[in-house]
Each structure stands twice: as structure tokens, then as C-alpha cells.
Coordinates of C-alpha atoms in Angstrom, one line a residue:
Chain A
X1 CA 98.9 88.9 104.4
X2 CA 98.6 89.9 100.8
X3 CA 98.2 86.6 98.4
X4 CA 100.8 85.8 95.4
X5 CA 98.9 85.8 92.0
X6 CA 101.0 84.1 89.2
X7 CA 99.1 83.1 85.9
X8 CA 100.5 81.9 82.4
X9 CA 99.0 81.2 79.4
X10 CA 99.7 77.7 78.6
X11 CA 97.8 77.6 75.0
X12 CA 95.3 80.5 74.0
X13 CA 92.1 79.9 75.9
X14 CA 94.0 78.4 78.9
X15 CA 95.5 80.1 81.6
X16 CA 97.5 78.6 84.5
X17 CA 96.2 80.3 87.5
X18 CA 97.9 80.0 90.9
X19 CA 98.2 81.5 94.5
X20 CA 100.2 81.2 97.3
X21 CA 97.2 80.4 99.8
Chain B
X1 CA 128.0 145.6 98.4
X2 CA 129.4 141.7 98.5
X3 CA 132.3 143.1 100.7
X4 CA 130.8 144.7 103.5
X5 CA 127.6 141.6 103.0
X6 CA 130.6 139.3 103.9
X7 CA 132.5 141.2 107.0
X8 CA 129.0 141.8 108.3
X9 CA 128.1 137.9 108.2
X10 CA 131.9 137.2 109.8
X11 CA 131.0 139.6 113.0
X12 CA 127.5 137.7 113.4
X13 CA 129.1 134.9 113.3
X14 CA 131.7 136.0 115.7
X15 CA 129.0 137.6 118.1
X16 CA 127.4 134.1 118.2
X17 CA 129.8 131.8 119.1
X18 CA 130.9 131.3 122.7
X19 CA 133.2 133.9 124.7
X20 CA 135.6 132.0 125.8
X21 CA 138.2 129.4 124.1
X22 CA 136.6 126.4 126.5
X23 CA 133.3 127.3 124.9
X24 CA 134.3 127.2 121.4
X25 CA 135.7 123.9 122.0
X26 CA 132.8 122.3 123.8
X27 CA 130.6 123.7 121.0
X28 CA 133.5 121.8 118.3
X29 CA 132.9 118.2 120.3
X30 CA 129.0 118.6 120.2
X31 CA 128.9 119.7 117.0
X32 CA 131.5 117.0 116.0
X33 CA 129.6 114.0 118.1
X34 CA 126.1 115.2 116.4
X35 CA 128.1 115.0 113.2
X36 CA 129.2 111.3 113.8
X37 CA 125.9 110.3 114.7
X38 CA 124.4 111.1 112.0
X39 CA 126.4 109.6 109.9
X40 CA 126.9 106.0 111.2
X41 CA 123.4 106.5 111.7
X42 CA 122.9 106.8 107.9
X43 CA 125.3 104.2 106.8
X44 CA 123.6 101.3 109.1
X45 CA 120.0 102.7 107.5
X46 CA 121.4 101.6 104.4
X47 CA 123.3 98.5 105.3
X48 CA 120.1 97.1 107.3
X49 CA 117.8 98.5 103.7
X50 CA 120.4 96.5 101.5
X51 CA 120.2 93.6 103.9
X52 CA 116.6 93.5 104.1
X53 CA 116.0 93.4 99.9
X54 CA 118.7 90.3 99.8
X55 CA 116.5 88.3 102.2
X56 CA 113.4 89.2 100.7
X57 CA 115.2 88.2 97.2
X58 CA 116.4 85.1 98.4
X59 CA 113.1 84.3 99.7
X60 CA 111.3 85.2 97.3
X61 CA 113.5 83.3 94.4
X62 CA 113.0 80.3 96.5
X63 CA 109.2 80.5 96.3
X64 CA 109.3 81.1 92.5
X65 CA 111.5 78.1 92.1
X66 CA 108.6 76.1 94.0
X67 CA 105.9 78.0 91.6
X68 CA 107.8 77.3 88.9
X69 CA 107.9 73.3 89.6
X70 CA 104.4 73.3 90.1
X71 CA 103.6 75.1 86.8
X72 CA 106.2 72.8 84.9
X73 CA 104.6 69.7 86.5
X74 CA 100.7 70.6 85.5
X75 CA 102.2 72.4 82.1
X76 CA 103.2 68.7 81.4
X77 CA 100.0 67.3 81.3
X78 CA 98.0 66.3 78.9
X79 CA 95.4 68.8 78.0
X80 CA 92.2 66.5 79.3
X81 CA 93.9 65.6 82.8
X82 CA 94.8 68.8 84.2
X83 CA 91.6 69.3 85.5
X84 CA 91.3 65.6 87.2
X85 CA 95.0 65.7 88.3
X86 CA 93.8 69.1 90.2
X87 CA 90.7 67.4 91.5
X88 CA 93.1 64.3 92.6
X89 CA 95.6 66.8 94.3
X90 CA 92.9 68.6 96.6
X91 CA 91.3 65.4 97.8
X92 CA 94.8 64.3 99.0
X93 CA 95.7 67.8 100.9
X94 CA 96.2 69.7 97.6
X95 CA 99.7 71.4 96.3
X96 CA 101.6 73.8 98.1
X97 CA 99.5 76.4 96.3
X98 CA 96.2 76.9 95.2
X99 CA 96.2 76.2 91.2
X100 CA 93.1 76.1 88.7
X101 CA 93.0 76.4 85.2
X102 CA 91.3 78.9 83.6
X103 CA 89.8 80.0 80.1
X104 CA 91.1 83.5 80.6
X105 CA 93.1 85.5 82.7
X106 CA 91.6 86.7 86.2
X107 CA 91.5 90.2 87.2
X108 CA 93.4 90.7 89.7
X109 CA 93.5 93.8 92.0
X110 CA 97.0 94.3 92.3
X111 CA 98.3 96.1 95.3
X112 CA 101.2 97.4 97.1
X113 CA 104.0 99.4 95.7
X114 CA 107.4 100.1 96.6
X115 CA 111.2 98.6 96.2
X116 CA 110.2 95.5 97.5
X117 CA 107.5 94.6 96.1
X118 CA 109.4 95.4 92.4
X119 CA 111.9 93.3 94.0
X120 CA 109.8 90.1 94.8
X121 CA 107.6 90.9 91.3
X122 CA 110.6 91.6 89.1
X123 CA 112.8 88.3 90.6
X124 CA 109.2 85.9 90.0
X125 CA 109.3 87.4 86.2
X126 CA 113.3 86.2 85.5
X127 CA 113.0 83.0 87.5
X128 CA 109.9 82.0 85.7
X129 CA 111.0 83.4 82.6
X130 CA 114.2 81.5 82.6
X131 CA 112.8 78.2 84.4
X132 CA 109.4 77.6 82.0
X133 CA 110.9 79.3 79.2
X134 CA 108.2 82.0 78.3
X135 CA 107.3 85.5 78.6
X136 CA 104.3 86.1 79.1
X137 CA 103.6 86.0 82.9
X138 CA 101.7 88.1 85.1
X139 CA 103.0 88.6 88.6
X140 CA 100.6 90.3 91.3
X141 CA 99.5 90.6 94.8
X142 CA 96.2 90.7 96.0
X143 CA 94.3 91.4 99.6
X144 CA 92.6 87.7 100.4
X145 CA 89.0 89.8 100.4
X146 CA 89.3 90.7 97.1
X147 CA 91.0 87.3 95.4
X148 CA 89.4 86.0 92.6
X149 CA 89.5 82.1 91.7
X150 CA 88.2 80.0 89.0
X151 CA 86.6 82.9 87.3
X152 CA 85.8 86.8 87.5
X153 CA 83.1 86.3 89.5
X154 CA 84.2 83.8 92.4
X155 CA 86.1 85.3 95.4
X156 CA 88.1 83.1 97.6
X157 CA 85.9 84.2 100.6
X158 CA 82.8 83.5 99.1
X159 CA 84.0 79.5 98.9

């Protein structure tokens, strides 16, 4: 099934990455 | 001219239609059943579309309440233990989703289309809007093959 991507940028250089796996 | 266009038409149409009195009103029924057909046929289409999208809302606004716990919960740590909380949180069976932190953001090859899929993306955008209080989030789908993690270069089959 296709995977979830959602990703934020918490402070500039650092991006919250996460999947529904 | 339009006149004689018109009484020409009438007698076709006259010519075409059954004989006899019985006829015309077994073609009336047929035409009359087809009709109704069609029509409750078109409303349940709709009903069972409309239906469909609610569920597919309301399951989807329940996953990006979850998303949106987890990203609160790692958004409150401290800058230095994000990385040993997520270590800590695989060894133990991990979260609910996979979650890294990253110095940019991944490509992602975004697929599908569609009024569901701008249904699932555009509820994920106003419950994570509203819950983490931000705008900038990017919501996407991606095939498994072609899933990047970590970085650009690392695909989730390759691990």
C-alpha cells in the first residue's frame, strides 16, 4: 500500500521526518 | 422552411412509434422503468461516493491526530536527545510510525491523484496545522520501493 510521508521543519536545518510504515 | 422541418419530424415520429394503443403504452412503462433506474441508480452512486470520502475523512483525521502526538512529543525534546530518544524507541518495538530527524527535507515521490487523496492530504494539512501550530508541512504519499529515509540517498528497501 502507498506509505504516508509527513515532514516539518522544527528549526532550519532540522526536519521531522515520519511515515506510516 | 422551420414549418414543414417540424411537421416532417412529427410524421417520423409518428411512423415510429407502435400501431396500436397497447404498444404505445408498453413502450411508456419501458421507457418509464429505464428512466427510474437510472436514476435511483445515480442517486445511490452519489450517496455510496459521499459515504465513502466521510470514512476515509474520519480515518484519516484519526491518523493525523496520532501523527500529530508523535510530532508534538519528539518536537518537545530537547535538541541533543531526539536522536537517542529515537534510538531508545526502536530498541523497545519503536513508535507507531517510522520517525528520523533529518538536516533537510527528503524528496519524496509523491503519487496518486484524485478526490481522495486531496481529501486525506488536505484534512493531514488542517489537523496538523491546527494541532502543532505551524504551516509549513508537507503531506505526501509514496510507493514503499521508492521511499526515501534518513537521507536522499537511502531507500527503505535497501535497509
Amino acid at each position: 500500500p502507498p506509505i504516508l510521508v509527513v515532514q516539518l521543519e522544527l528549526e532550519p536545518a532540522t526536519w521531522l521526518y515520519l511515515a506510516t510504515i | 422552411t422551420a414549418d414543414t422541418r417540424w411537421r416532417r419530424l412529427r410524421r417520423r415520429l409518428a411512423r415510429s412509434l407502435p400501431g396500436t394503443l397497447r404498444g404505445r403504452f408498453v413502450l411508456i412503462m419501458v421507457v418509464g422503468v429505464l428512466a427510474a433506474q437510472l436514476a435511483s441508480y445515480v442517486i445511490w452512486t452519489s450517496q455510496v461516493r459521499d459515504s465513502r470520502l466521510a470514512q476515509l475523512e474520519e480515518l484519516s483525521s484519526n491518523v493525523a491526530f496520532s501523527v500529530a502526538s508523535t510530532m508534538r512529543f519528539f518536537r518537545s525534546l530537547p535538541r541533543e536527545y531526539r536522536h537517542i530518544v529515537l534510538d531508545q524507541l526502536r530498541d523497545m518495538g519503536g513508535p507507531r510510525f517510522f520517525v528520523s530527524v533529518n538536516e533537510k527535507r527528503l524528496d519524496v515521490a509523491d503519487i496518486g491523484e484524485g478526490p481522495e487523496k486531496a481529501r486525506v492530504v488536505e484534512t493531514f494539512r488542517r489537523i496538523l496545522t491546527e494541532q502543532l501550530d505551524i504551516d509549513a508541512v508537507s503531506v505526501e504519499f509514496s510507493r514503499p520501493e521508492t521511499l526515501r529515509v534518513f537521507n536522499n540517498e537511502v531507500l527503505l528497501k535497501d535497509l
